[in-house]
XYZ file of C-alpha atoms in Angstrom:
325
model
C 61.020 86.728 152.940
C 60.469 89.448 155.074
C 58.862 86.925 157.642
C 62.109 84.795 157.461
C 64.949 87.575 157.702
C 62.872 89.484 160.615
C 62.873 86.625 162.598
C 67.213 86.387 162.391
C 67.011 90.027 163.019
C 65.008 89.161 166.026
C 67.006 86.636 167.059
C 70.253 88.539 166.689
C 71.262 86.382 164.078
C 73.728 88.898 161.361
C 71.988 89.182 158.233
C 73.363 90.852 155.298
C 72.111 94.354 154.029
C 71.014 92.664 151.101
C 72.592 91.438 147.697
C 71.791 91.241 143.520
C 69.013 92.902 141.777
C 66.585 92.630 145.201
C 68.424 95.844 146.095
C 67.292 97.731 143.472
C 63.884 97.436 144.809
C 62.372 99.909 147.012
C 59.419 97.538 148.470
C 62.576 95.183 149.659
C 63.690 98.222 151.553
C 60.506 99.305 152.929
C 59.686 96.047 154.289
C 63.121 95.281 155.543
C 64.450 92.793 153.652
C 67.026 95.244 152.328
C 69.179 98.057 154.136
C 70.161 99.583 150.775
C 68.473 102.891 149.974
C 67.877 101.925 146.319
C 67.302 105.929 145.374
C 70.017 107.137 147.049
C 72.566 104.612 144.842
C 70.198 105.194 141.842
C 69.816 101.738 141.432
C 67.901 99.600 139.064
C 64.601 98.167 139.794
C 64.129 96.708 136.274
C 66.899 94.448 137.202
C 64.953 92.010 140.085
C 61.050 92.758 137.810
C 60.549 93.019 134.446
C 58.177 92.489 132.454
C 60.987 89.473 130.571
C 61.672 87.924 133.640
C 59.337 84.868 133.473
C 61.185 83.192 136.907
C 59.825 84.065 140.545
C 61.704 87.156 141.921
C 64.493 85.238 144.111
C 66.199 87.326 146.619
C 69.567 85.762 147.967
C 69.858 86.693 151.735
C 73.084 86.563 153.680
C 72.373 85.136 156.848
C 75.436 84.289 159.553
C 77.338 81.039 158.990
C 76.233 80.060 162.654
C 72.848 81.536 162.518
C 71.714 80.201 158.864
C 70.459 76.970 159.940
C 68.469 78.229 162.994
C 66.432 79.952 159.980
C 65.871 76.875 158.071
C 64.450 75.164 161.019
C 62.502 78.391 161.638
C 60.928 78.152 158.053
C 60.325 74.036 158.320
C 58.407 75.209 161.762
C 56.273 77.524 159.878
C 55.691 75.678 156.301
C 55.744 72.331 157.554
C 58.695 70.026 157.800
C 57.324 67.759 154.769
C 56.931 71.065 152.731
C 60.809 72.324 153.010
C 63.862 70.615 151.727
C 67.471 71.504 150.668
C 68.400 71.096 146.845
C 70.159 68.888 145.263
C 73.822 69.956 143.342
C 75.504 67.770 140.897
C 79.485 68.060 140.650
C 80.537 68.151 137.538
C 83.914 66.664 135.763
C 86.089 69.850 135.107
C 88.919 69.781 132.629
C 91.602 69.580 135.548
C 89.105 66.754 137.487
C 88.469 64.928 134.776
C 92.146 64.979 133.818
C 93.042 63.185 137.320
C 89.995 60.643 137.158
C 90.776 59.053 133.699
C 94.351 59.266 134.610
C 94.059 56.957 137.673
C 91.318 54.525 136.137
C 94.522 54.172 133.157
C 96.734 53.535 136.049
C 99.244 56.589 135.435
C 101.060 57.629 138.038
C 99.729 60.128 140.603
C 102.784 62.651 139.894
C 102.211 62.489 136.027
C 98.451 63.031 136.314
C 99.178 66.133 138.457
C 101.532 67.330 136.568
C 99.627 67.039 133.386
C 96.297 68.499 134.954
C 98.547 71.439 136.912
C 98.838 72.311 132.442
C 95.677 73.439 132.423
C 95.264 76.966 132.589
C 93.612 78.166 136.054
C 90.291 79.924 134.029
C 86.876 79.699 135.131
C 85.116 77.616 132.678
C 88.129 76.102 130.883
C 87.421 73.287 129.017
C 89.951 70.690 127.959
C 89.791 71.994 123.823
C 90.614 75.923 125.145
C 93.391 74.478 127.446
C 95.154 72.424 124.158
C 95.030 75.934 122.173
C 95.933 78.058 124.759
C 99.022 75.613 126.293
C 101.515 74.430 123.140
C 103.180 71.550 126.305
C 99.549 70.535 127.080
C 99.014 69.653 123.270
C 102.668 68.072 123.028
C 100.865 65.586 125.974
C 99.078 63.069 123.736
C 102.115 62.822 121.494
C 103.298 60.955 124.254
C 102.065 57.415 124.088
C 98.795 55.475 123.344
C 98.131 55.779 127.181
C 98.614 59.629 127.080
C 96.541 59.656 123.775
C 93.893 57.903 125.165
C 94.017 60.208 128.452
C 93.084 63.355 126.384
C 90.508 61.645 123.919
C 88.438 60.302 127.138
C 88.495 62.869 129.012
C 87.439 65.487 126.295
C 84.214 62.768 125.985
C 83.462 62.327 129.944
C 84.220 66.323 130.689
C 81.178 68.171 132.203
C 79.155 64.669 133.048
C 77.951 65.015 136.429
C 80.305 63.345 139.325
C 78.404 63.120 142.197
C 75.622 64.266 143.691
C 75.847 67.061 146.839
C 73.587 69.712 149.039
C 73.512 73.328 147.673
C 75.087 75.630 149.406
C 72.386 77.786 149.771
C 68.779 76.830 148.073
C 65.971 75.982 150.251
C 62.718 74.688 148.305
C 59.218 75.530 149.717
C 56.034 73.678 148.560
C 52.436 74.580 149.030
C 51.890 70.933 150.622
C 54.006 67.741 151.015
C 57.021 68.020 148.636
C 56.729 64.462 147.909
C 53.638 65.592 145.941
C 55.668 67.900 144.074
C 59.123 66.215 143.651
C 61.177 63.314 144.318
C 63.263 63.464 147.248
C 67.156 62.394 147.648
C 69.299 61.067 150.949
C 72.420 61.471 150.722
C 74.223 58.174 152.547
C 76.830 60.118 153.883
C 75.389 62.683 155.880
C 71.583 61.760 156.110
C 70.632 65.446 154.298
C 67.192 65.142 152.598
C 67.575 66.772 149.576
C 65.529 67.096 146.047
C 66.276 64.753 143.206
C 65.744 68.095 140.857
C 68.525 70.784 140.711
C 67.637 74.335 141.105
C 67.300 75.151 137.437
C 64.314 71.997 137.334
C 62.969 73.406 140.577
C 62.019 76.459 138.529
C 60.827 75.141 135.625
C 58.125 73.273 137.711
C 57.051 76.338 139.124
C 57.968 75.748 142.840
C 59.487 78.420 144.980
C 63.202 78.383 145.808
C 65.129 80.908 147.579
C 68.524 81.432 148.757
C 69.902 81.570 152.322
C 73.292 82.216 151.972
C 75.784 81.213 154.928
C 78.549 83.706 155.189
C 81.350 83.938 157.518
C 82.295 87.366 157.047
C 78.973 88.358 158.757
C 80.120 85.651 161.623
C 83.207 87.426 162.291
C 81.853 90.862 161.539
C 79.036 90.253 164.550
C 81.889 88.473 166.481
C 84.479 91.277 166.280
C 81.581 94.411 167.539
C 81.045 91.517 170.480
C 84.295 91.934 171.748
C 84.727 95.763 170.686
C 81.645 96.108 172.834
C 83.038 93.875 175.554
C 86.891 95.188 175.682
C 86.579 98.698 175.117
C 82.280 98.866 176.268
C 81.495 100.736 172.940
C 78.445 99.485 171.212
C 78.713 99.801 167.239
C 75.990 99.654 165.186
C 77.118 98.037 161.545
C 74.196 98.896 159.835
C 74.211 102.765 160.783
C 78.262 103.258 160.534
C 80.145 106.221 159.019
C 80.423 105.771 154.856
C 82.430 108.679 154.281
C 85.474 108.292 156.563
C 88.377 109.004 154.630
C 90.923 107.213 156.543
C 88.584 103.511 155.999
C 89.520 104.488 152.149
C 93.029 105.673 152.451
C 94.668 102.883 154.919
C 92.394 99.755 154.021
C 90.825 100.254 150.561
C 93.606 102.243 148.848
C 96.508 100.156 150.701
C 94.848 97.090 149.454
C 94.365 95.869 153.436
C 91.889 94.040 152.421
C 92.184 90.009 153.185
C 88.897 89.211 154.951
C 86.971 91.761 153.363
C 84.076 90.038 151.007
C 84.629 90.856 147.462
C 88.188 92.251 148.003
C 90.298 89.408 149.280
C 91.443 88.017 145.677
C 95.490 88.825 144.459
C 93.964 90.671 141.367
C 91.288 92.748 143.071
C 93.955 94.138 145.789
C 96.290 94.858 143.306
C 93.393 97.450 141.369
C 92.662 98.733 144.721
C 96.061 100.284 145.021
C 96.164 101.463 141.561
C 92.731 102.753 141.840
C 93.196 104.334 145.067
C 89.425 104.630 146.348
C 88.312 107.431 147.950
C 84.142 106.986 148.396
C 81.620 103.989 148.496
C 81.000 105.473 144.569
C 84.697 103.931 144.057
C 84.278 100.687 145.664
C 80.685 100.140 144.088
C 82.664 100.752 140.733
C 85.267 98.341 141.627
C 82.613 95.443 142.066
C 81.164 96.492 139.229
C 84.172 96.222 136.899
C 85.856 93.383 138.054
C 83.928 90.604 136.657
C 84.476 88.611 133.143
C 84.112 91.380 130.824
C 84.325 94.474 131.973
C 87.575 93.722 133.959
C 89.978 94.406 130.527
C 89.040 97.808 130.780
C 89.898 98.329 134.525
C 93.340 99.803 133.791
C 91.662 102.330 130.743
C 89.265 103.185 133.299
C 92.262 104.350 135.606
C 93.915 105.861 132.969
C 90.966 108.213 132.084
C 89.876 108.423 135.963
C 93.656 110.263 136.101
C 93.448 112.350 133.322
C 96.535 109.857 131.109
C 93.671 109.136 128.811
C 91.034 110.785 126.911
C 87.449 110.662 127.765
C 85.117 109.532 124.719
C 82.000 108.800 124.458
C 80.396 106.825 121.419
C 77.533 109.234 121.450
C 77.217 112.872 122.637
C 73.797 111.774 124.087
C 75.473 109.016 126.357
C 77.914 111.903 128.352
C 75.020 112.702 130.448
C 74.597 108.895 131.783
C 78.428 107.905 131.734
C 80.821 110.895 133.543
């Protein structure tokens, strides 16, 4: 890994600083891989090795949406072009997809189908059964007609079969010698991609190394932008050595809710916690990321509440103040 992301570095291809539990770990920093000081953030090493984890360590690198190719073809140069392949995704039937295939193969009109799938709650990981609980006119829809009846019933059955097949976004498989000694190979009609028959998940479970190189455009636009600050106004920006306490970064873009382009911070229900929330330090925005996830996120606005004094602190245990203020 370290081989892989100092060659992009070399190459002035933008990598990121470093994502997941890999930056919890201090040999990742040491060596490079990572520009996180993991003791400086306090953060958790246990997370990327443990003594439960029975998976390789995986570390997910950010690499330039322009540049990220360059590195695969700098890895097939070095492993061996029979040895490195992309992986294989299936797409699955979803309760709104689903809704729209059986639809059209029962010959309903277009506009009904979409307006009967648009009834389905926009939830990650909705299934058709939470959607009929949680929508009273999406239950009244097999009522209907036989057609209608039959729309729901089938496409309860055929939800989450796989659709088609496609590349990964980002895993690259590495084998020790030919992969066709190790796994069967896929090529995709379409656009020629060599891929592996066996998703990710299988990839592991035979033991063979996958890892993830991540194409991101906000590092493309990022490098793009200190290109033409450097050409424009000849002042030469480092991005991984820049200013993390300047007050008016927090108080015009984070706490104003500025934030469309900015990974992590674009979506309507992030900016509207950032100006409640008002951030004032990278502590804020690191609790931010942290909270706003399925889960934790129904206690963002308690959080906010105590952060400003309208609520009472509590702790369930005395011996967990120490760890939580």
């Amino acid at each position: 890994t370290q081989d892989f992301v100092n060659y992009a570095k070399n190459s002035n291809i933008p990598v990121g600083p470093g994502r997941g539990s890999a930056a919890g770990s201090l040999v990742a920093y040491a060596t490079g891989i990572t520009d996180v000081d993991p003791i400086k953030y306090n953060l958790l090493f246990e997370r990327f090795l443990n003594p439960e984890r029975v998976t390789m360590p995986d570390i997910d690198i950010d690499f330039c949406i322009e540049g990220r190719d360059l590195v695969i073809d700098y890895i097939k140069d070095k492993y061996g072009h029979d040895s490195v392949a992309q992986i294989i995704t299936f797409g699955t039937l979803g309760a709104k997809s689903v809704v729209r295939d059986v639809g059209r193969v029962l010959g309903m009109s277009y506009s009904e189908v979409d307006s009967i799938a648009k009834m389905i709650p926009n939830e990650p990981k909705i299934t058709i059964d939470k959607a009929l609980k949680l929508n009273p006119d999406f239950k009244l829809v097999e009522k209907k007609s036989s057609t209608h009846k039959n729309l729901i019933e089938y496409s309860k059955i055929l939800e989450g079969c796989h659709r088609h097949a496609s590349t990964h976004a980002a895993g690259v498989v590495i084998t020790p010698g030919p992969l066709t000694d190790y796994v069967p190979l896929f090529k995709n009609s379409a656009t020629g991609d060599i891929t592996t028959q066996v998703d990710m998940n299988g990839l592991e479970d035979m033991g063979l190394l996958k890892m993830d190189f991540l194409g991101l455009r906000n590092l493309t636009v990022i490098d793009k932008t200190i290109q033409l600050i450097n050409k424009r106004h000849n002042k030469s920006i480092d991005i991984s050595n820049i200013e993390m306490k300047d007050s008016e970064v927090y108080e015009n873009i984070f706490a104003a809710a500025n934030t469309i382009g900015i990974f992590q911070f674009e979506s309507e229900g992030m900016r509207e916690y950032l100006s409640k929330f008002k951030p004032v330090c990278m502590e804020d925005i690191i609790v931010l990321t942290a909270l706003y996830r399925p889960g934790p996120m129904a206690n963002i606005p308690e959080f906010i509440n105590r952060r400003e004094g309208k609520s009472e602190i509590k702790y369930l245990h005395s011996s967990l103040e120490n760890i939580l203020k």
